[in-house]
PDB file of C-alpha atoms in Angstrom:
ATOM      1  CA  UNK A  12     -18.965 -67.751 147.293  1.00 59.00           C
ATOM      2  CA  UNK A  13     -17.372 -71.090 148.163  1.00 60.00           C
ATOM      3  CA  UNK A  14     -17.865 -74.332 146.255  1.00 56.00           C
ATOM      4  CA  UNK A  15     -20.773 -72.889 144.267  1.00 63.00           C
ATOM      5  CA  UNK A  16     -21.865 -74.444 141.005  1.00 70.00           C
ATOM      6  CA  UNK A  17     -22.123 -71.763 138.319  1.00 72.00           C
ATOM      7  CA  UNK A  18     -21.939 -74.085 135.320  1.00 71.00           C
ATOM      8  CA  UNK A  19     -23.896 -72.596 132.429  1.00 72.00           C
ATOM      9  CA  UNK A  20     -24.666 -69.358 134.298  1.00 73.00           C
ATOM     10  CA  UNK A  21     -24.947 -65.984 132.575  1.00 78.00           C
ATOM     11  CA  UNK A  22     -23.827 -63.029 134.683  1.00 80.00           C
ATOM     12  CA  UNK A  23     -24.836 -59.790 133.028  1.00 76.00           C
ATOM     13  CA  UNK A  24     -24.204 -56.111 133.762  1.00 73.00           C
ATOM     14  CA  UNK A  25     -22.447 -56.500 137.102  1.00 80.00           C
ATOM     15  CA  UNK A  26     -19.505 -54.643 138.636  1.00 79.00           C
ATOM     16  CA  UNK A  27     -16.787 -57.157 139.525  1.00 82.00           C
ATOM     17  CA  UNK A  28     -14.123 -54.631 140.492  1.00 84.00           C
ATOM     18  CA  UNK A  29     -11.742 -56.188 143.013  1.00 84.00           C
ATOM     19  CA  UNK A  30     -13.269 -59.649 142.581  1.00 84.00           C
ATOM     20  CA  UNK A  31     -10.983 -62.676 142.849  1.00 84.00           C
ATOM     21  CA  UNK A  32     -11.644 -66.096 141.338  1.00 82.00           C
ATOM     22  CA  UNK A  33      -9.432 -68.634 143.094  1.00 82.00           C
ATOM     23  CA  UNK A  34      -9.146 -72.330 142.238  1.00 81.00           C
ATOM     24  CA  UNK A  35     -11.880 -72.142 139.631  1.00 82.00           C
ATOM     25  CA  UNK A  36     -12.368 -74.610 136.783  1.00 83.00           C
ATOM     26  CA  UNK A  37     -13.930 -73.785 133.420  1.00 82.00           C
ATOM     27  CA  UNK A  38     -14.012 -75.861 130.273  1.00 83.00           C
ATOM     28  CA  UNK A  39     -15.164 -72.731 128.492  1.00 85.00           C
ATOM     29  CA  UNK A  40     -15.393 -69.229 129.968  1.00 84.00           C
ATOM     30  CA  UNK A  41     -16.615 -66.262 127.935  1.00 84.00           C
ATOM     31  CA  UNK A  42     -16.112 -62.711 129.180  1.00 85.00           C
ATOM     32  CA  UNK A  43     -17.121 -59.476 127.466  1.00 84.00           C
ATOM     33  CA  UNK A  44     -16.740 -56.090 129.091  1.00 80.00           C
ATOM     34  CA  UNK A  45     -14.284 -53.322 129.883  1.00 82.00           C
ATOM     35  CA  UNK A  46     -11.248 -53.976 132.058  1.00 85.00           C
ATOM     36  CA  UNK A  47      -8.383 -51.863 133.331  1.00 87.00           C
ATOM     37  CA  UNK A  48      -6.601 -55.014 134.467  1.00 91.00           C
ATOM     38  CA  UNK A  49      -7.624 -58.658 134.090  1.00 90.00           C
ATOM     39  CA  UNK A  50      -5.152 -61.051 135.644  1.00 91.00           C
ATOM     40  CA  UNK A  51      -5.274 -64.726 134.675  1.00 89.00           C
ATOM     41  CA  UNK A  52      -2.814 -67.012 136.475  1.00 91.00           C
ATOM     42  CA  UNK A  53      -0.641 -64.016 137.305  1.00 91.00           C
ATOM     43  CA  UNK A  54      -0.690 -62.476 133.817  1.00 93.00           C
ATOM     44  CA  UNK A  55      -2.504 -59.238 132.976  1.00 93.00           C
ATOM     45  CA  UNK A  56      -4.185 -60.232 129.715  1.00 93.00           C
ATOM     46  CA  UNK A  57      -5.695 -56.832 128.867  1.00 92.00           C
ATOM     47  CA  UNK A  58      -2.721 -55.714 126.696  1.00 93.00           C
ATOM     48  CA  UNK A  59      -2.693 -59.105 124.987  1.00 95.00           C
ATOM     49  CA  UNK A  60      -6.397 -58.906 124.183  1.00 92.00           C
ATOM     50  CA  UNK A  61      -6.038 -55.333 122.912  1.00 91.00           C
ATOM     51  CA  UNK A  62      -3.178 -56.369 120.627  1.00 93.00           C
ATOM     52  CA  UNK A  63      -5.183 -59.296 119.257  1.00 94.00           C
ATOM     53  CA  UNK A  64      -8.214 -57.075 118.622  1.00 92.00           C
ATOM     54  CA  UNK A  65      -5.966 -54.648 116.747  1.00 90.00           C
ATOM     55  CA  UNK A  66      -4.635 -57.538 114.646  1.00 95.00           C
ATOM     56  CA  UNK A  67      -8.137 -58.743 113.817  1.00 95.00           C
ATOM     57  CA  UNK A  68      -9.525 -55.249 113.281  1.00 94.00           C
ATOM     58  CA  UNK A  69      -6.765 -52.994 111.869  1.00 95.00           C
ATOM     59  CA  UNK A  70      -9.167 -50.045 111.782  1.00 95.00           C
ATOM     60  CA  UNK A  71      -8.927 -49.819 115.584  1.00 95.00           C
ATOM     61  CA  UNK A  72      -5.592 -48.014 115.247  1.00 95.00           C
ATOM     62  CA  UNK A  73      -7.426 -45.144 113.561  1.00 96.00           C
ATOM     63  CA  UNK A  74      -9.977 -44.987 116.375  1.00 97.00           C
ATOM     64  CA  UNK A  75      -7.514 -43.607 118.936  1.00 97.00           C
ATOM     65  CA  UNK A  76      -7.148 -40.062 117.600  1.00 98.00           C
ATOM     66  CA  UNK A  77      -5.330 -37.190 119.269  1.00 97.00           C
ATOM     67  CA  UNK A  78      -6.268 -34.312 116.930  1.00 98.00           C
ATOM     68  CA  UNK A  79      -9.515 -32.860 115.674  1.00 98.00           C
ATOM     69  CA  UNK A  80      -8.720 -34.064 112.167  1.00 98.00           C
ATOM     70  CA  UNK A  81      -8.089 -37.514 113.600  1.00 98.00           C
ATOM     71  CA  UNK A  82     -11.473 -37.537 115.328  1.00 98.00           C
ATOM     72  CA  UNK A  83     -13.189 -36.483 112.113  1.00 98.00           C
ATOM     73  CA  UNK A  84     -11.435 -39.308 110.284  1.00 98.00           C
ATOM     74  CA  UNK A  85     -12.390 -41.795 113.017  1.00 98.00           C
ATOM     75  CA  UNK A  86     -16.072 -40.896 112.938  1.00 98.00           C
ATOM     76  CA  UNK A  87     -16.121 -40.967 109.129  1.00 98.00           C
ATOM     77  CA  UNK A  88     -14.573 -44.439 109.222  1.00 98.00           C
ATOM     78  CA  UNK A  89     -17.195 -45.630 111.695  1.00 98.00           C
ATOM     79  CA  UNK A  90     -19.956 -44.300 109.461  1.00 98.00           C
ATOM     80  CA  UNK A  91     -18.499 -46.230 106.526  1.00 98.00           C
ATOM     81  CA  UNK A  92     -18.288 -49.428 108.556  1.00 98.00           C
ATOM     82  CA  UNK A  93     -21.845 -49.013 109.805  1.00 98.00           C
ATOM     83  CA  UNK A  94     -23.066 -48.466 106.246  1.00 98.00           C
ATOM     84  CA  UNK A  95     -22.016 -52.026 105.419  1.00 97.00           C
ATOM     85  CA  UNK A  96     -23.734 -53.328 108.528  1.00 98.00           C
ATOM     86  CA  UNK A  97     -26.951 -51.506 107.646  1.00 98.00           C
ATOM     87  CA  UNK A  98     -26.819 -53.021 104.168  1.00 97.00           C
ATOM     88  CA  UNK A  99     -26.778 -56.480 105.775  1.00 97.00           C
ATOM     89  CA  UNK A 100     -29.746 -55.527 107.959  1.00 97.00           C
ATOM     90  CA  UNK A 101     -31.781 -54.393 104.948  1.00 97.00           C
ATOM     91  CA  UNK A 102     -31.717 -57.982 103.689  1.00 95.00           C
ATOM     92  CA  UNK A 103     -33.696 -59.173 106.687  1.00 96.00           C
ATOM     93  CA  UNK A 104     -37.415 -59.401 107.200  1.00 96.00           C
ATOM     94  CA  UNK A 105     -38.208 -56.076 108.959  1.00 96.00           C
ATOM     95  CA  UNK A 106     -39.732 -58.003 111.875  1.00 96.00           C
ATOM     96  CA  UNK A 107     -36.362 -59.624 112.595  1.00 97.00           C
ATOM     97  CA  UNK A 108     -34.806 -56.207 113.147  1.00 97.00           C
ATOM     98  CA  UNK A 109     -36.834 -56.046 116.373  1.00 97.00           C
ATOM     99  CA  UNK A 110     -35.814 -59.517 117.548  1.00 96.00           C
ATOM    100  CA  UNK A 111     -33.144 -60.091 120.158  1.00 96.00           C
ATOM    101  CA  UNK A 112     -30.381 -62.688 120.028  1.00 96.00           C
ATOM    102  CA  UNK A 113     -29.422 -64.180 123.406  1.00 92.00           C
ATOM    103  CA  UNK A 114     -31.355 -61.340 125.059  1.00 91.00           C
ATOM    104  CA  UNK A 115     -29.020 -58.712 123.611  1.00 94.00           C
ATOM    105  CA  UNK A 116     -30.479 -55.600 121.994  1.00 96.00           C
ATOM    106  CA  UNK A 117     -32.241 -55.933 118.667  1.00 97.00           C
ATOM    107  CA  UNK A 118     -30.773 -54.128 115.671  1.00 98.00           C
ATOM    108  CA  UNK A 119     -33.176 -51.199 115.957  1.00 98.00           C
ATOM    109  CA  UNK A 120     -32.638 -50.987 119.715  1.00 98.00           C
ATOM    110  CA  UNK A 121     -28.898 -50.809 119.094  1.00 98.00           C
ATOM    111  CA  UNK A 122     -29.294 -47.896 116.697  1.00 98.00           C
ATOM    112  CA  UNK A 123     -31.627 -46.124 119.120  1.00 98.00           C
ATOM    113  CA  UNK A 124     -29.098 -46.542 121.915  1.00 98.00           C
ATOM    114  CA  UNK A 125     -26.346 -45.037 119.764  1.00 98.00           C
ATOM    115  CA  UNK A 126     -28.636 -42.047 119.234  1.00 98.00           C
ATOM    116  CA  UNK A 127     -28.844 -41.711 123.021  1.00 98.00           C
ATOM    117  CA  UNK A 128     -25.063 -42.036 123.394  1.00 98.00           C
ATOM    118  CA  UNK A 129     -24.469 -39.266 120.856  1.00 98.00           C
ATOM    119  CA  UNK A 130     -27.090 -37.045 122.450  1.00 98.00           C
ATOM    120  CA  UNK A 131     -25.531 -37.624 125.876  1.00 98.00           C
ATOM    121  CA  UNK A 132     -21.855 -37.090 125.128  1.00 98.00           C
ATOM    122  CA  UNK A 133     -21.956 -34.797 122.099  1.00 98.00           C
ATOM    123  CA  UNK A 134     -25.227 -32.943 122.591  1.00 98.00           C
ATOM    124  CA  UNK A 135     -25.263 -32.638 126.375  1.00 97.00           C
ATOM    125  CA  UNK A 136     -21.511 -32.474 127.084  1.00 98.00           C
ATOM    126  CA  UNK A 137     -19.720 -31.015 124.059  1.00 98.00           C
ATOM    127  CA  UNK A 138     -22.502 -28.789 122.738  1.00 97.00           C
ATOM    128  CA  UNK A 139     -24.003 -27.977 126.132  1.00 97.00           C
ATOM    129  CA  UNK A 140     -27.630 -28.799 125.235  1.00 97.00           C
ATOM    130  CA  UNK A 141     -29.453 -29.523 128.524  1.00 96.00           C
ATOM    131  CA  UNK A 142     -32.109 -31.817 127.055  1.00 96.00           C
ATOM    132  CA  UNK A 143     -31.051 -33.167 123.641  1.00 97.00           C
ATOM    133  CA  UNK A 144     -33.270 -36.244 123.706  1.00 96.00           C
ATOM    134  CA  UNK A 145     -35.475 -37.529 120.911  1.00 97.00           C
ATOM    135  CA  UNK A 146     -38.524 -39.601 121.962  1.00 97.00           C
ATOM    136  CA  UNK A 147     -36.973 -42.704 120.366  1.00 98.00           C
ATOM    137  CA  UNK A 148     -33.668 -42.361 122.228  1.00 97.00           C
ATOM    138  CA  UNK A 149     -32.900 -45.486 124.241  1.00 97.00           C
ATOM    139  CA  UNK A 150     -30.785 -45.396 127.424  1.00 97.00           C
ATOM    140  CA  UNK A 151     -29.034 -48.499 128.664  1.00 93.00           C
ATOM    141  CA  UNK A 152     -31.384 -50.970 130.296  1.00 90.00           C
ATOM    142  CA  UNK A 153     -30.174 -50.462 133.866  1.00 88.00           C
ATOM    143  CA  UNK A 154     -30.679 -46.696 133.821  1.00 91.00           C
ATOM    144  CA  UNK A 155     -33.365 -45.807 136.316  1.00 89.00           C
ATOM    145  CA  UNK A 156     -36.473 -44.112 134.878  1.00 89.00           C
ATOM    146  CA  UNK A 157     -35.696 -40.410 134.744  1.00 92.00           C
ATOM    147  CA  UNK A 158     -38.396 -37.765 134.215  1.00 91.00           C
ATOM    148  CA  UNK A 159     -37.608 -35.819 131.076  1.00 91.00           C
ATOM    149  CA  UNK A 160     -35.500 -38.595 129.531  1.00 95.00           C
ATOM    150  CA  UNK A 161     -37.269 -40.915 127.042  1.00 94.00           C
ATOM    151  CA  UNK A 162     -37.067 -44.657 127.534  1.00 93.00           C
ATOM    152  CA  UNK A 163     -39.759 -46.247 125.386  1.00 95.00           C
ATOM    153  CA  UNK A 164     -38.702 -49.884 125.311  1.00 93.00           C
ATOM    154  CA  UNK A 165     -41.908 -50.990 123.612  1.00 94.00           C
ATOM    155  CA  UNK A 166     -41.498 -48.767 120.554  1.00 96.00           C
ATOM    156  CA  UNK A 167     -41.086 -50.571 117.233  1.00 97.00           C
ATOM    157  CA  UNK A 168     -40.070 -47.877 114.727  1.00 97.00           C
ATOM    158  CA  UNK A 169     -39.214 -48.821 111.173  1.00 97.00           C
ATOM    159  CA  UNK A 170     -35.593 -49.035 110.098  1.00 97.00           C
ATOM    160  CA  UNK A 171     -35.743 -45.966 107.857  1.00 97.00           C
ATOM    161  CA  UNK A 172     -37.195 -43.833 110.641  1.00 98.00           C
ATOM    162  CA  UNK A 173     -34.414 -44.861 112.992  1.00 98.00           C
ATOM    163  CA  UNK A 174     -31.733 -44.351 110.333  1.00 98.00           C
ATOM    164  CA  UNK A 175     -33.004 -40.835 109.634  1.00 98.00           C
ATOM    165  CA  UNK A 176     -32.809 -40.005 113.327  1.00 98.00           C
ATOM    166  CA  UNK A 177     -29.378 -41.572 113.628  1.00 98.00           C
ATOM    167  CA  UNK A 178     -28.106 -39.622 110.614  1.00 98.00           C
ATOM    168  CA  UNK A 179     -29.195 -36.377 112.241  1.00 98.00           C
ATOM    169  CA  UNK A 180     -27.255 -37.251 115.402  1.00 98.00           C
ATOM    170  CA  UNK A 181     -24.185 -38.317 113.421  1.00 98.00           C
ATOM    171  CA  UNK A 182     -24.271 -34.838 111.908  1.00 98.00           C
ATOM    172  CA  UNK A 183     -24.026 -33.435 115.438  1.00 98.00           C
ATOM    173  CA  UNK A 184     -20.617 -35.063 115.781  1.00 98.00           C
ATOM    174  CA  UNK A 185     -19.286 -33.428 112.627  1.00 97.00           C
ATOM    175  CA  UNK A 186     -20.828 -30.089 113.589  1.00 97.00           C
ATOM    176  CA  UNK A 187     -19.105 -30.288 116.981  1.00 97.00           C
ATOM    177  CA  UNK A 188     -15.750 -31.054 115.359  1.00 97.00           C
ATOM    178  CA  UNK A 189     -16.055 -28.481 112.583  1.00 97.00           C
ATOM    179  CA  UNK A 190     -13.592 -25.713 113.376  1.00 93.00           C
ATOM    180  CA  UNK A 191     -12.727 -27.160 116.796  1.00 97.00           C
ATOM    181  CA  UNK A 192      -9.057 -26.394 117.524  1.00 98.00           C
ATOM    182  CA  UNK A 193      -6.879 -29.215 118.777  1.00 98.00           C
ATOM    183  CA  UNK A 194      -6.333 -27.340 122.039  1.00 98.00           C
ATOM    184  CA  UNK A 195     -10.071 -27.547 122.746  1.00 98.00           C
ATOM    185  CA  UNK A 196      -9.868 -31.339 123.016  1.00 98.00           C
ATOM    186  CA  UNK A 197      -8.376 -30.982 126.492  1.00 98.00           C
ATOM    187  CA  UNK A 198     -10.975 -28.443 127.614  1.00 98.00           C
ATOM    188  CA  UNK A 199     -13.225 -29.577 130.442  1.00 98.00           C
ATOM    189  CA  UNK A 200     -16.937 -29.005 129.934  1.00 98.00           C
ATOM    190  CA  UNK A 201     -19.480 -28.881 132.736  1.00 98.00           C
ATOM    191  CA  UNK A 202     -22.648 -30.855 132.060  1.00 98.00           C
ATOM    192  CA  UNK A 203     -25.586 -28.399 132.102  1.00 97.00           C
ATOM    193  CA  UNK A 204     -28.462 -28.552 134.551  1.00 96.00           C
ATOM    194  CA  UNK A 205     -31.381 -30.819 133.832  1.00 92.00           C
ATOM    195  CA  UNK A 206     -32.151 -34.525 134.047  1.00 92.00           C
ATOM    196  CA  UNK A 207     -30.231 -36.960 131.939  1.00 93.00           C
ATOM    197  CA  UNK A 208     -26.853 -38.490 131.364  1.00 96.00           C
ATOM    198  CA  UNK A 209     -24.146 -37.619 132.246  1.00 96.00           C
ATOM    199  CA  UNK A 210     -25.347 -36.111 135.531  1.00 96.00           C
ATOM    200  CA  UNK A 211     -25.623 -32.337 135.744  1.00 96.00           C
ATOM    201  CA  UNK A 212     -22.461 -30.674 137.004  1.00 97.00           C
ATOM    202  CA  UNK A 213     -20.122 -33.491 135.963  1.00 97.00           C
ATOM    203  CA  UNK A 214     -16.776 -32.310 134.573  1.00 98.00           C
ATOM    204  CA  UNK A 215     -15.893 -33.996 131.276  1.00 98.00           C
ATOM    205  CA  UNK A 216     -12.918 -33.334 128.967  1.00 98.00           C
ATOM    206  CA  UNK A 217     -14.021 -32.915 125.356  1.00 98.00           C
ATOM    207  CA  UNK A 218     -11.721 -35.698 124.127  1.00 98.00           C
ATOM    208  CA  UNK A 219     -13.121 -38.076 126.742  1.00 98.00           C
ATOM    209  CA  UNK A 220     -16.680 -37.468 125.526  1.00 98.00           C
ATOM    210  CA  UNK A 221     -15.621 -38.087 121.932  1.00 98.00           C
ATOM    211  CA  UNK A 222     -13.743 -41.247 122.918  1.00 98.00           C
ATOM    212  CA  UNK A 223     -16.819 -42.661 124.651  1.00 98.00           C
ATOM    213  CA  UNK A 224     -18.916 -42.252 121.509  1.00 98.00           C
ATOM    214  CA  UNK A 225     -16.184 -43.877 119.385  1.00 98.00           C
ATOM    215  CA  UNK A 226     -16.059 -46.799 121.811  1.00 97.00           C
ATOM    216  CA  UNK A 227     -19.846 -47.165 121.776  1.00 97.00           C
ATOM    217  CA  UNK A 228     -19.983 -47.021 117.996  1.00 98.00           C
ATOM    218  CA  UNK A 229     -17.239 -49.599 117.461  1.00 97.00           C
ATOM    219  CA  UNK A 230     -18.342 -52.154 120.040  1.00 97.00           C
ATOM    220  CA  UNK A 231     -22.055 -52.003 119.248  1.00 97.00           C
ATOM    221  CA  UNK A 232     -21.269 -52.579 115.595  1.00 98.00           C
ATOM    222  CA  UNK A 233     -19.338 -55.717 116.572  1.00 97.00           C
ATOM    223  CA  UNK A 234     -22.343 -56.934 118.535  1.00 96.00           C
ATOM    224  CA  UNK A 235     -24.721 -56.015 115.704  1.00 98.00           C
ATOM    225  CA  UNK A 236     -22.640 -57.897 113.132  1.00 97.00           C
ATOM    226  CA  UNK A 237     -22.553 -60.940 115.394  1.00 96.00           C
ATOM    227  CA  UNK A 238     -26.313 -60.911 115.919  1.00 97.00           C
ATOM    228  CA  UNK A 239     -27.107 -60.202 112.271  1.00 97.00           C
ATOM    229  CA  UNK A 240     -25.265 -63.391 111.368  1.00 97.00           C
ATOM    230  CA  UNK A 241     -27.560 -65.304 113.727  1.00 96.00           C
ATOM    231  CA  UNK A 242     -30.677 -63.557 112.384  1.00 96.00           C
ATOM    232  CA  UNK A 243     -29.715 -64.209 108.774  1.00 95.00           C
ATOM    233  CA  UNK A 244     -29.277 -67.882 109.639  1.00 93.00           C
ATOM    234  CA  UNK A 245     -32.659 -67.839 111.393  1.00 91.00           C
ATOM    235  CA  UNK A 246     -34.302 -66.320 108.315  1.00 92.00           C
ATOM    236  CA  UNK A 247     -32.705 -68.878 106.017  1.00 91.00           C
ATOM    237  CA  UNK A 248     -34.102 -71.701 108.130  1.00 87.00           C
ATOM    238  CA  UNK A 249     -37.703 -70.526 107.777  1.00 78.00           C
TER     239      UNK A 249
END
């Protein structure tokens, strides 16, 4: 693109690998996503951003475990952090828990997606369950419709129903870690046959699957906290 005007644009869920922005001007530029390298005026800012996130959120240091005990501690910490977030959500009108902020997932959609993430990487990969899905599980929005994998985007379950489901899937994590030797973290598991995510036959190290769920849990809580602040303000204005 040359001399295009993108002022005020929102670019969502795109792969920009290898993209170069040259001679661009931005009074304000907001980027969220995952980056191996992000070079701004010749400086890779990824390590700088990671260090700043660690400063703002000291718990992140405990979310990079290398032992089974460390993973158990990390998931327990995430559960404690989420408990505070859920307490904030309980103060909202239940209808607001289904509302989106800036077209991001609603609070209940976020919890349903975390159920799907746990089913995918713990149930399907670590525990080897071919079809671990609950009907309320919610894949990411760009996932193509897949027979055998639920994707009911019109469902409006109550908070307690979703929390009960989520609690059952959080228990899967602890069950998977219970008695798991440290050496097993480097084992490579083959995703079983059947439709779903990750694709059947994919080779996934156990630690990698656990790390993905930790990453999903931490980031989606950040987004949920951000959006709850907006929803609380919205409720106070009515």
